[in-house]
PDB file of C-alpha atoms and ligand atoms in Angstrom:
ATOM      1  CA  MET A 279     -64.983 227.993  33.125  1.00 97.00           C
ATOM      2  CA  VAL A 280     -68.533 227.836  31.617  1.00 98.00           C
ATOM      3  CA  ASP A 281     -69.385 227.895  28.131  1.00 98.00           C
ATOM      4  CA  ILE A 282     -73.096 227.263  27.210  1.00 98.00           C
ATOM      5  CA  LYS A 283     -74.264 227.289  23.686  1.00 98.00           C
ATOM      6  CA  ASN A 284     -77.592 227.413  22.271  1.00 98.00           C
ATOM      7  CA  LEU A 285     -79.019 225.436  25.389  1.00 98.00           C
ATOM      8  CA  TYR A 286     -82.575 224.220  25.014  1.00 98.00           C
ATOM      9  CA  LEU A 287     -84.101 222.191  27.851  1.00 98.00           C
ATOM     10  CA  SER A 288     -87.706 220.955  28.023  1.00 97.00           C
ATOM     11  CA  LEU A 289     -89.410 218.600  30.695  1.00 94.00           C
ATOM     12  CA  VAL A 290     -92.499 216.834  30.405  1.00 91.00           C
ATOM     13  CA  GLY A 291     -94.684 217.500  33.659  1.00 86.00           C
ATOM     14  CA  GLY A 292     -98.188 216.528  34.573  1.00 89.00           C
ATOM     15  CA  ALA A 293     -99.501 219.509  32.182  1.00 87.00           C
ATOM     16  CA  GLY A 294     -97.329 218.326  29.244  1.00 93.00           C
ATOM     17  CA  LEU A 295     -94.084 219.318  27.630  1.00 93.00           C
ATOM     18  CA  VAL A 296     -92.723 222.615  29.194  1.00 93.00           C
ATOM     19  CA  ASN A 297     -89.910 224.589  27.180  1.00 95.00           C
ATOM     20  CA  ILE A 298     -87.888 225.992  30.145  1.00 97.00           C
ATOM     21  CA  LEU A 299     -84.722 227.038  28.476  1.00 98.00           C
ATOM     22  CA  ARG A 300     -84.957 228.398  24.918  1.00 97.00           C
ATOM     23  CA  GLY A 301     -81.791 229.155  23.594  1.00 97.00           C
ATOM     24  CA  VAL A 302     -79.337 230.167  26.488  1.00 98.00           C
ATOM     25  CA  ASP A 303     -75.775 231.328  25.644  1.00 98.00           C
ATOM     26  CA  LEU A 304     -73.449 232.100  28.636  1.00 98.00           C
ATOM     27  CA  ALA A 305     -69.856 232.224  29.014  1.00 97.00           C
ATOM     28  CA  VAL A 306     -68.105 232.753  32.399  1.00 98.00           C
ATOM     29  CA  SER A 307     -64.263 233.055  32.776  1.00 97.00           C
ATOM     30  CA  ASP A 308     -62.277 231.259  35.525  1.00 97.00           C
ATOM     31  CA  GLY A 309     -62.745 233.045  38.764  1.00 97.00           C
ATOM     32  CA  GLU A 310     -65.296 235.331  37.669  1.00 97.00           C
ATOM     33  CA  THR A 311     -68.328 235.890  39.448  1.00 98.00           C
ATOM     34  CA  ILE A 312     -71.948 236.334  37.855  1.00 98.00           C
ATOM     35  CA  SER A 313     -75.380 236.864  39.210  1.00 97.00           C
ATOM     36  CA  ILE A 314     -78.515 235.811  37.356  1.00 97.00           C
ATOM     37  CA  LEU A 315     -81.581 237.746  38.302  1.00 97.00           C
ATOM     38  CA  GLY A 316     -85.119 237.267  36.905  1.00 96.00           C
ATOM     39  CA  PRO A 317     -88.824 236.433  37.914  1.00 95.00           C
ATOM     40  CA  SER A 318     -90.139 233.225  39.365  1.00 95.00           C
ATOM     41  CA  GLY A 319     -90.326 230.647  36.759  1.00 95.00           C
ATOM     42  CA  ALA A 320     -87.953 232.046  34.436  1.00 97.00           C
ATOM     43  CA  GLY A 321     -85.744 228.999  34.538  1.00 97.00           C
ATOM     44  CA  LYS A 322     -82.930 230.131  36.864  1.00 97.00           C
ATOM     45  CA  THR A 323     -82.793 227.178  39.045  1.00 97.00           C
ATOM     46  CA  THR A 324     -83.171 224.891  35.756  1.00 97.00           C
ATOM     47  CA  LEU A 325     -80.052 226.506  34.221  1.00 98.00           C
ATOM     48  CA  LEU A 326     -77.980 225.729  37.493  1.00 97.00           C
ATOM     49  CA  MET A 327     -79.239 222.260  37.202  1.00 96.00           C
ATOM     50  CA  ALA A 328     -77.927 221.757  33.599  1.00 97.00           C
ATOM     51  CA  LEU A 329     -74.633 223.432  34.698  1.00 97.00           C
ATOM     52  CA  SER A 330     -74.231 220.772  37.355  1.00 96.00           C
ATOM     53  CA  GLY A 331     -75.236 217.851  34.996  1.00 95.00           C
ATOM     54  CA  LEU A 332     -78.580 217.282  37.197  1.00 95.00           C
ATOM     55  CA  GLU A 333     -80.716 217.856  34.407  1.00 95.00           C
ATOM     56  CA  ARG A 334     -79.734 217.099  30.826  1.00 95.00           C
ATOM     57  CA  PRO A 335     -80.465 219.568  28.051  1.00 96.00           C
ATOM     58  CA  THR A 336     -82.615 218.792  25.341  1.00 97.00           C
ATOM     59  CA  SER A 337     -80.214 220.233  22.862  1.00 97.00           C
ATOM     60  CA  GLY A 338     -76.948 222.628  22.684  1.00 98.00           C
ATOM     61  CA  SER A 339     -73.742 222.341  24.602  1.00 98.00           C
ATOM     62  CA  VAL A 340     -72.575 222.760  28.129  1.00 98.00           C
ATOM     63  CA  ARG A 341     -68.951 222.921  28.760  1.00 98.00           C
ATOM     64  CA  VAL A 342     -67.709 223.325  32.523  1.00 98.00           C
ATOM     65  CA  ALA A 343     -63.957 223.360  33.064  1.00 96.00           C
ATOM     66  CA  GLY A 344     -63.419 221.882  29.536  1.00 96.00           C
ATOM     67  CA  ILE A 345     -65.654 219.030  29.823  1.00 97.00           C
ATOM     68  CA  GLU A 346     -68.656 218.830  27.519  1.00 97.00           C
ATOM     69  CA  LEU A 347     -71.516 217.629  29.988  1.00 97.00           C
ATOM     70  CA  THR A 348     -73.680 216.344  27.049  1.00 95.00           C
ATOM     71  CA  GLY A 349     -71.149 213.614  26.369  1.00 93.00           C
ATOM     72  CA  LEU A 350     -71.273 212.128  29.979  1.00 97.00           C
ATOM     73  CA  ASP A 351     -73.205 209.249  31.246  1.00 96.00           C
ATOM     74  CA  GLU A 352     -74.471 209.219  34.639  1.00 95.00           C
ATOM     75  CA  ASP A 353     -71.540 207.941  36.356  1.00 95.00           C
ATOM     76  CA  GLY A 354     -69.529 210.391  34.444  1.00 96.00           C
ATOM     77  CA  LEU A 355     -71.690 213.317  35.346  1.00 96.00           C
ATOM     78  CA  ALA A 356     -71.301 212.258  39.048  1.00 94.00           C
ATOM     79  CA  ARG A 357     -67.608 212.102  38.840  1.00 93.00           C
ATOM     80  CA  PHE A 358     -67.616 215.498  37.128  1.00 96.00           C
ATOM     81  CA  ARG A 359     -69.690 217.091  40.124  1.00 94.00           C
ATOM     82  CA  ARG A 360     -67.513 215.718  42.844  1.00 92.00           C
ATOM     83  CA  ALA A 361     -64.361 216.852  41.111  1.00 93.00           C
ATOM     84  CA  HIS A 362     -65.712 220.376  40.054  1.00 96.00           C
ATOM     85  CA  ILE A 363     -69.073 221.668  41.578  1.00 96.00           C
ATOM     86  CA  GLY A 364     -70.052 222.909  44.921  1.00 96.00           C
ATOM     87  CA  ILE A 365     -73.828 223.908  45.294  1.00 96.00           C
ATOM     88  CA  VAL A 366     -75.519 226.081  47.945  1.00 96.00           C
ATOM     89  CA  PHE A 367     -79.335 226.172  48.056  1.00 93.00           C
ATOM     90  CA  GLN A 368     -81.923 228.557  49.551  1.00 92.00           C
ATOM     91  CA  SER A 369     -83.005 225.557  51.756  1.00 92.00           C
ATOM     92  CA  PHE A 370     -79.672 224.352  53.132  1.00 91.00           C
ATOM     93  CA  HIS A 371     -80.327 220.492  52.254  1.00 94.00           C
ATOM     94  CA  LEU A 372     -78.336 219.364  55.182  1.00 97.00           C
ATOM     95  CA  VAL A 373     -79.010 215.698  56.165  1.00 97.00           C
ATOM     96  CA  PRO A 374     -80.711 216.047  59.531  1.00 97.00           C
ATOM     97  CA  SER A 375     -79.565 212.950  61.318  1.00 98.00           C
ATOM     98  CA  MET A 376     -75.927 213.761  60.689  1.00 97.00           C
ATOM     99  CA  THR A 377     -73.638 216.346  62.529  1.00 98.00           C
ATOM    100  CA  ALA A 378     -72.497 219.467  61.008  1.00 98.00           C
ATOM    101  CA  GLN A 379     -68.993 217.707  60.622  1.00 98.00           C
ATOM    102  CA  GLU A 380     -70.668 214.584  59.144  1.00 98.00           C
ATOM    103  CA  ASN A 381     -72.570 216.767  56.722  1.00 98.00           C
ATOM    104  CA  VAL A 382     -69.230 218.469  55.556  1.00 98.00           C
ATOM    105  CA  ALA A 383     -67.264 215.430  55.347  1.00 97.00           C
ATOM    106  CA  LEU A 384     -69.997 213.636  53.241  1.00 95.00           C
ATOM    107  CA  PRO A 385     -68.824 214.702  49.720  1.00 92.00           C
ATOM    108  CA  LEU A 386     -65.230 213.970  50.730  1.00 94.00           C
ATOM    109  CA  GLU A 387     -66.160 210.441  51.691  1.00 93.00           C
ATOM    110  CA  PHE A 388     -68.089 209.934  48.389  1.00 88.00           C
ATOM    111  CA  ALA A 389     -64.986 210.878  46.716  1.00 87.00           C
ATOM    112  CA  GLY A 390     -63.017 208.612  48.663  1.00 90.00           C
ATOM    113  CA  VAL A 391     -60.858 210.926  50.317  1.00 93.00           C
ATOM    114  CA  GLU A 392     -59.223 209.394  53.567  1.00 94.00           C
ATOM    115  CA  ASN A 393     -58.964 212.393  55.907  1.00 96.00           C
ATOM    116  CA  ALA A 394     -62.627 213.702  55.292  1.00 97.00           C
ATOM    117  CA  TYR A 395     -63.194 214.302  58.849  1.00 97.00           C
ATOM    118  CA  SER A 396     -60.210 216.381  59.791  1.00 97.00           C
ATOM    119  CA  LEU A 397     -60.789 218.394  56.475  1.00 97.00           C
ATOM    120  CA  ALA A 398     -64.443 218.977  57.336  1.00 98.00           C
ATOM    121  CA  MET A 399     -63.446 220.153  60.736  1.00 97.00           C
ATOM    122  CA  THR A 400     -60.997 222.750  59.074  1.00 97.00           C
ATOM    123  CA  ALA A 401     -63.522 224.023  56.793  1.00 96.00           C
ATOM    124  CA  LEU A 402     -66.165 224.444  59.546  1.00 97.00           C
ATOM    125  CA  GLU A 403     -63.368 226.461  61.442  1.00 96.00           C
ATOM    126  CA  GLU A 404     -63.247 228.383  58.399  1.00 94.00           C
ATOM    127  CA  THR A 405     -66.737 229.358  58.453  1.00 95.00           C
ATOM    128  CA  GLY A 406     -66.724 230.181  62.210  1.00 95.00           C
ATOM    129  CA  LEU A 407     -68.367 226.870  63.414  1.00 96.00           C
ATOM    130  CA  GLY A 408     -65.460 225.215  65.121  1.00 96.00           C
ATOM    131  CA  ALA A 409     -67.611 225.060  68.133  1.00 97.00           C
ATOM    132  CA  ARG A 410     -70.442 223.548  66.452  1.00 97.00           C
ATOM    133  CA  LEU A 411     -68.994 220.408  64.902  1.00 98.00           C
ATOM    134  CA  LYS A 412     -71.290 217.978  66.831  1.00 98.00           C
ATOM    135  CA  HIS A 413     -74.352 219.693  66.473  1.00 98.00           C
ATOM    136  CA  PHE A 414     -77.054 218.260  64.308  1.00 98.00           C
ATOM    137  CA  PRO A 415     -78.710 220.846  61.807  1.00 97.00           C
ATOM    138  CA  GLY A 416     -81.816 221.070  63.958  1.00 97.00           C
ATOM    139  CA  GLU A 417     -79.661 222.394  66.775  1.00 97.00           C
ATOM    140  CA  LEU A 418     -78.309 225.294  64.627  1.00 97.00           C
ATOM    141  CA  SER A 419     -79.714 228.653  63.623  1.00 96.00           C
ATOM    142  CA  GLY A 420     -80.514 229.297  59.976  1.00 96.00           C
ATOM    143  CA  GLY A 421     -77.242 231.289  59.606  1.00 96.00           C
ATOM    144  CA  GLU A 422     -75.214 228.632  60.967  1.00 96.00           C
ATOM    145  CA  GLN A 423     -77.086 225.892  58.789  1.00 97.00           C
ATOM    146  CA  GLN A 424     -76.239 227.951  55.613  1.00 96.00           C
ATOM    147  CA  ARG A 425     -72.593 228.341  56.947  1.00 96.00           C
ATOM    148  CA  VAL A 426     -72.296 224.415  57.275  1.00 97.00           C
ATOM    149  CA  ALA A 427     -73.798 224.335  53.765  1.00 97.00           C
ATOM    150  CA  LEU A 428     -71.152 226.967  52.671  1.00 97.00           C
ATOM    151  CA  ALA A 429     -68.397 224.578  54.325  1.00 97.00           C
ATOM    152  CA  ARG A 430     -69.735 221.646  52.437  1.00 97.00           C
ATOM    153  CA  ALA A 431     -69.827 223.547  49.399  1.00 97.00           C
ATOM    154  CA  PHE A 432     -66.246 224.680  49.444  1.00 96.00           C
ATOM    155  CA  VAL A 433     -64.763 221.702  51.155  1.00 95.00           C
ATOM    156  CA  ALA A 434     -63.784 219.628  47.926  1.00 93.00           C
ATOM    157  CA  ARG A 435     -62.381 223.143  46.587  1.00 94.00           C
ATOM    158  CA  PRO A 436     -64.723 223.109  43.724  1.00 96.00           C
ATOM    159  CA  SER A 437     -63.736 225.189  40.619  1.00 96.00           C
ATOM    160  CA  LEU A 438     -67.313 226.273  39.996  1.00 98.00           C
ATOM    161  CA  LEU A 439     -69.735 227.210  42.902  1.00 98.00           C
ATOM    162  CA  LEU A 440     -73.463 227.479  42.047  1.00 98.00           C
ATOM    163  CA  ALA A 441     -75.620 229.313  44.753  1.00 97.00           C
ATOM    164  CA  ASP A 442     -79.239 229.316  44.261  1.00 97.00           C
ATOM    165  CA  GLU A 443     -80.590 232.100  46.456  1.00 95.00           C
ATOM    166  CA  PRO A 444     -78.570 231.241  49.312  1.00 95.00           C
ATOM    167  CA  THR A 445     -79.891 233.980  51.781  1.00 93.00           C
ATOM    168  CA  GLY A 446     -83.543 233.480  50.538  1.00 91.00           C
ATOM    169  CA  ASN A 447     -84.374 231.902  53.964  1.00 90.00           C
ATOM    170  CA  LEU A 448     -82.335 234.265  56.079  1.00 92.00           C
ATOM    171  CA  ASP A 449     -82.917 237.585  57.656  1.00 93.00           C
ATOM    172  CA  ARG A 450     -81.309 240.776  56.076  1.00 92.00           C
ATOM    173  CA  GLU A 451     -78.462 240.787  58.545  1.00 93.00           C
ATOM    174  CA  THR A 452     -77.672 237.094  58.869  1.00 93.00           C
ATOM    175  CA  GLY A 453     -78.065 236.833  54.980  1.00 94.00           C
ATOM    176  CA  ARG A 454     -75.216 239.639  54.483  1.00 94.00           C
ATOM    177  CA  MET A 455     -73.058 237.665  56.893  1.00 94.00           C
ATOM    178  CA  VAL A 456     -73.280 234.512  55.120  1.00 94.00           C
ATOM    179  CA  MET A 457     -72.841 236.343  51.678  1.00 95.00           C
ATOM    180  CA  ASP A 458     -69.574 238.139  53.030  1.00 96.00           C
ATOM    181  CA  LEU A 459     -68.438 234.596  54.145  1.00 95.00           C
ATOM    182  CA  LEU A 460     -69.222 233.126  50.600  1.00 96.00           C
ATOM    183  CA  PHE A 461     -67.424 236.171  48.853  1.00 97.00           C
ATOM    184  CA  ASP A 462     -64.462 235.837  51.086  1.00 96.00           C
ATOM    185  CA  MET A 463     -64.258 231.998  50.342  1.00 95.00           C
ATOM    186  CA  GLN A 464     -64.779 232.701  46.819  1.00 97.00           C
ATOM    187  CA  ARG A 465     -61.759 235.110  46.695  1.00 96.00           C
ATOM    188  CA  GLU A 466     -59.512 233.018  48.652  1.00 95.00           C
ATOM    189  CA  HIS A 467     -59.968 230.047  46.525  1.00 94.00           C
ATOM    190  CA  GLY A 468     -60.291 231.823  43.113  1.00 96.00           C
ATOM    191  CA  THR A 469     -63.723 229.945  42.650  1.00 97.00           C
ATOM    192  CA  THR A 470     -65.863 230.696  39.744  1.00 98.00           C
ATOM    193  CA  LEU A 471     -69.484 231.701  40.914  1.00 98.00           C
ATOM    194  CA  VAL A 472     -72.595 231.768  39.540  1.00 98.00           C
ATOM    195  CA  LEU A 473     -75.303 233.145  41.947  1.00 98.00           C
ATOM    196  CA  VAL A 474     -79.095 233.232  41.430  1.00 97.00           C
ATOM    197  CA  THR A 475     -80.715 235.815  43.374  1.00 95.00           C
ATOM    198  CA  HIS A 476     -83.663 238.179  43.596  1.00 92.00           C
ATOM    199  CA  ASP A 477     -81.669 240.621  45.498  1.00 91.00           C
ATOM    200  CA  GLU A 478     -80.139 243.509  43.266  1.00 92.00           C
ATOM    201  CA  ALA A 479     -77.669 244.647  46.041  1.00 90.00           C
ATOM    202  CA  LEU A 480     -76.354 241.161  46.135  1.00 92.00           C
ATOM    203  CA  ALA A 481     -76.357 240.787  42.504  1.00 95.00           C
ATOM    204  CA  SER A 482     -74.144 243.785  42.315  1.00 95.00           C
ATOM    205  CA  ARG A 483     -71.336 242.529  44.257  1.00 96.00           C
ATOM    206  CA  CYS A 484     -70.804 239.926  41.280  1.00 97.00           C
ATOM    207  CA  HIS A 485     -68.399 241.187  38.569  1.00 97.00           C
ATOM    208  CA  ARG A 486     -71.303 240.913  36.044  1.00 95.00           C
ATOM    209  CA  SER A 487     -75.210 240.376  36.067  1.00 96.00           C
ATOM    210  CA  VAL A 488     -77.499 238.975  33.423  1.00 97.00           C
ATOM    211  CA  TYR A 489     -81.161 238.658  33.511  1.00 97.00           C
ATOM    212  CA  MET A 490     -83.296 235.617  32.688  1.00 97.00           C
ATOM    213  CA  LEU A 491     -86.875 235.808  31.098  1.00 96.00           C
ATOM    214  CA  ASP A 492     -88.970 233.151  29.775  1.00 96.00           C
ATOM    215  CA  GLY A 493     -85.923 230.947  29.416  1.00 97.00           C
ATOM    216  CA  GLN A 494     -83.653 233.338  27.606  1.00 97.00           C
ATOM    217  CA  LEU A 495     -80.821 235.294  28.971  1.00 96.00           C
ATOM    218  CA  ARG A 496     -80.119 238.877  28.305  1.00 88.00           C
ATOM    219  CA  GLU A 497     -77.427 241.118  29.584  1.00 80.00           C
ATOM    220  CA  GLN A 498     -78.580 243.132  32.891  1.00 67.00           C
ATOM    221  CA  ALA A 499     -78.102 246.633  31.307  1.00 54.00           C
ATOM    222  CA  GLY A 500     -80.928 246.173  28.900  1.00 44.00           C
ATOM    223  CA  ALA A 501     -83.252 244.058  30.937  1.00 44.00           C
ATOM    224  CA  VAL A 502     -85.110 246.562  33.146  1.00 45.00           C
ATOM    225  CA  ALA A 503     -86.678 248.588  30.486  1.00 37.00           C
TER     226      ALA A 503
HETATM  227  N1  ATP B 648     -89.878 218.728  36.486  1.00 69.65           N
HETATM  228  C1  ATP B 648     -90.353 219.706  35.852  1.00 69.65           C
HETATM  229  N2  ATP B 648     -91.419 219.572  35.108  1.00 69.65           N
HETATM  230  C2  ATP B 648     -92.102 220.381  34.464  1.00 69.65           C
HETATM  231  N3  ATP B 648     -91.707 221.845  34.663  1.00 69.65           N
HETATM  232  C3  ATP B 648     -90.971 222.059  35.518  1.00 69.65           C
HETATM  233  C4  ATP B 648     -90.152 221.143  36.243  1.00 69.65           C
HETATM  234  N4  ATP B 648     -89.480 221.909  36.978  1.00 69.65           N
HETATM  235  C5  ATP B 648     -89.658 223.092  36.599  1.00 69.65           C
HETATM  236  N5  ATP B 648     -90.568 223.201  35.672  1.00 69.65           N
HETATM  237  C6  ATP B 648     -91.007 224.711  35.295  1.00 69.65           C
HETATM  238  O1  ATP B 648     -89.910 225.334  34.545  1.00 69.65           O
HETATM  239  C7  ATP B 648     -89.920 226.630  34.800  1.00 69.65           C
HETATM  240  C8  ATP B 648     -88.829 227.301  35.422  1.00 69.65           C
HETATM  241  O2  ATP B 648     -88.481 226.809  36.564  1.00 69.65           O
HETATM  242  P1  ATP B 648     -87.212 227.186  37.626  1.00 69.65           P
HETATM  243  O3  ATP B 648     -87.451 226.526  38.863  1.00 69.65           O
HETATM  244  O4  ATP B 648     -86.038 226.857  36.706  1.00 69.65           O
HETATM  245  O5  ATP B 648     -87.696 228.639  37.756  1.00 69.65           O
HETATM  246  P2  ATP B 648     -86.774 229.844  38.486  1.00 69.65           P
HETATM  247  O6  ATP B 648     -86.460 230.802  37.713  1.00 69.65           O
HETATM  248  O7  ATP B 648     -85.597 229.244  39.161  1.00 69.65           O
HETATM  249  O8  ATP B 648     -88.094 230.459  39.526  1.00 69.65           O
HETATM  250  P3  ATP B 648     -87.881 230.752  41.169  1.00 69.65           P
HETATM  251  O9  ATP B 648     -87.272 232.222  41.079  1.00 69.65           O
HETATM  252  O10 ATP B 648     -89.408 230.774  41.460  1.00 69.65           O
HETATM  253  O11 ATP B 648     -86.981 229.839  41.872  1.00 69.65           O
HETATM  254  C9  ATP B 648     -91.260 226.901  35.555  1.00 69.65           C
HETATM  255  O12 ATP B 648     -92.236 227.523  34.796  1.00 69.65           O
HETATM  256  C10 ATP B 648     -91.635 225.685  36.227  1.00 69.65           C
HETATM  257  O13 ATP B 648     -92.953 225.602  36.510  1.00 69.65           O
HETATM  258 MG1   MG B 649     -85.357 228.798  41.356  1.00 69.65          MG
END
């Protein structure tokens, strides 16, 4: 599902050039779940951005679902994302002026799907929010907002789900409930999952963990030393 080879990614910020990813190799099989651990600033979010085509590599190769992302233009990348990628963030990134149902329907509408609203309703029912369709994000608890974000991420049946500290803004109990739901949906749909987290217990629920440090990956086993 994922095949990253010798990925370098540098960005020019206010303070000059920053070499964020420095020779990353990563292969993830279809249906596999993998967690990425590592300290703040290591480059974890940037790696997810490269996987979703939201940041362009400086060099190297990023293949997702058999598609070489470095060969796509902006339209091609947008089409690729709609067809293959679901994303869940730490802060839920819902549109505040849209109801739960409208938020979930949004990616389907972008993709030109006709019954977007009924599919969104089904997806929200799947996350236990069938009674909250018409609520705005501000009228939902943190855990409920993240469940809306999960429904939105899964609604178009992505082959690859990218999750960036999805429980970082939730208390422990709510976070566990959200992750139970995420793994349930992942299993049910056979979705490949790349999960960035600081939580080792959460990471251990994945098939495999890797550790990122200074823009490079290593297998978790040798990382703690
Ligand atoms: N647009 C940018 N321009 C320049 N530098 C950037 C840019 N975005 C991120 N960086 C730098 O790249 C490094 C990696 O950032 P990234 O967000 O990928 O880290 P992270 O591992 O996700 O950290 P955290 O655990 O805190 O979320 C950081 O040092 C950050 O300051
Ligand atoms: Mg991050």
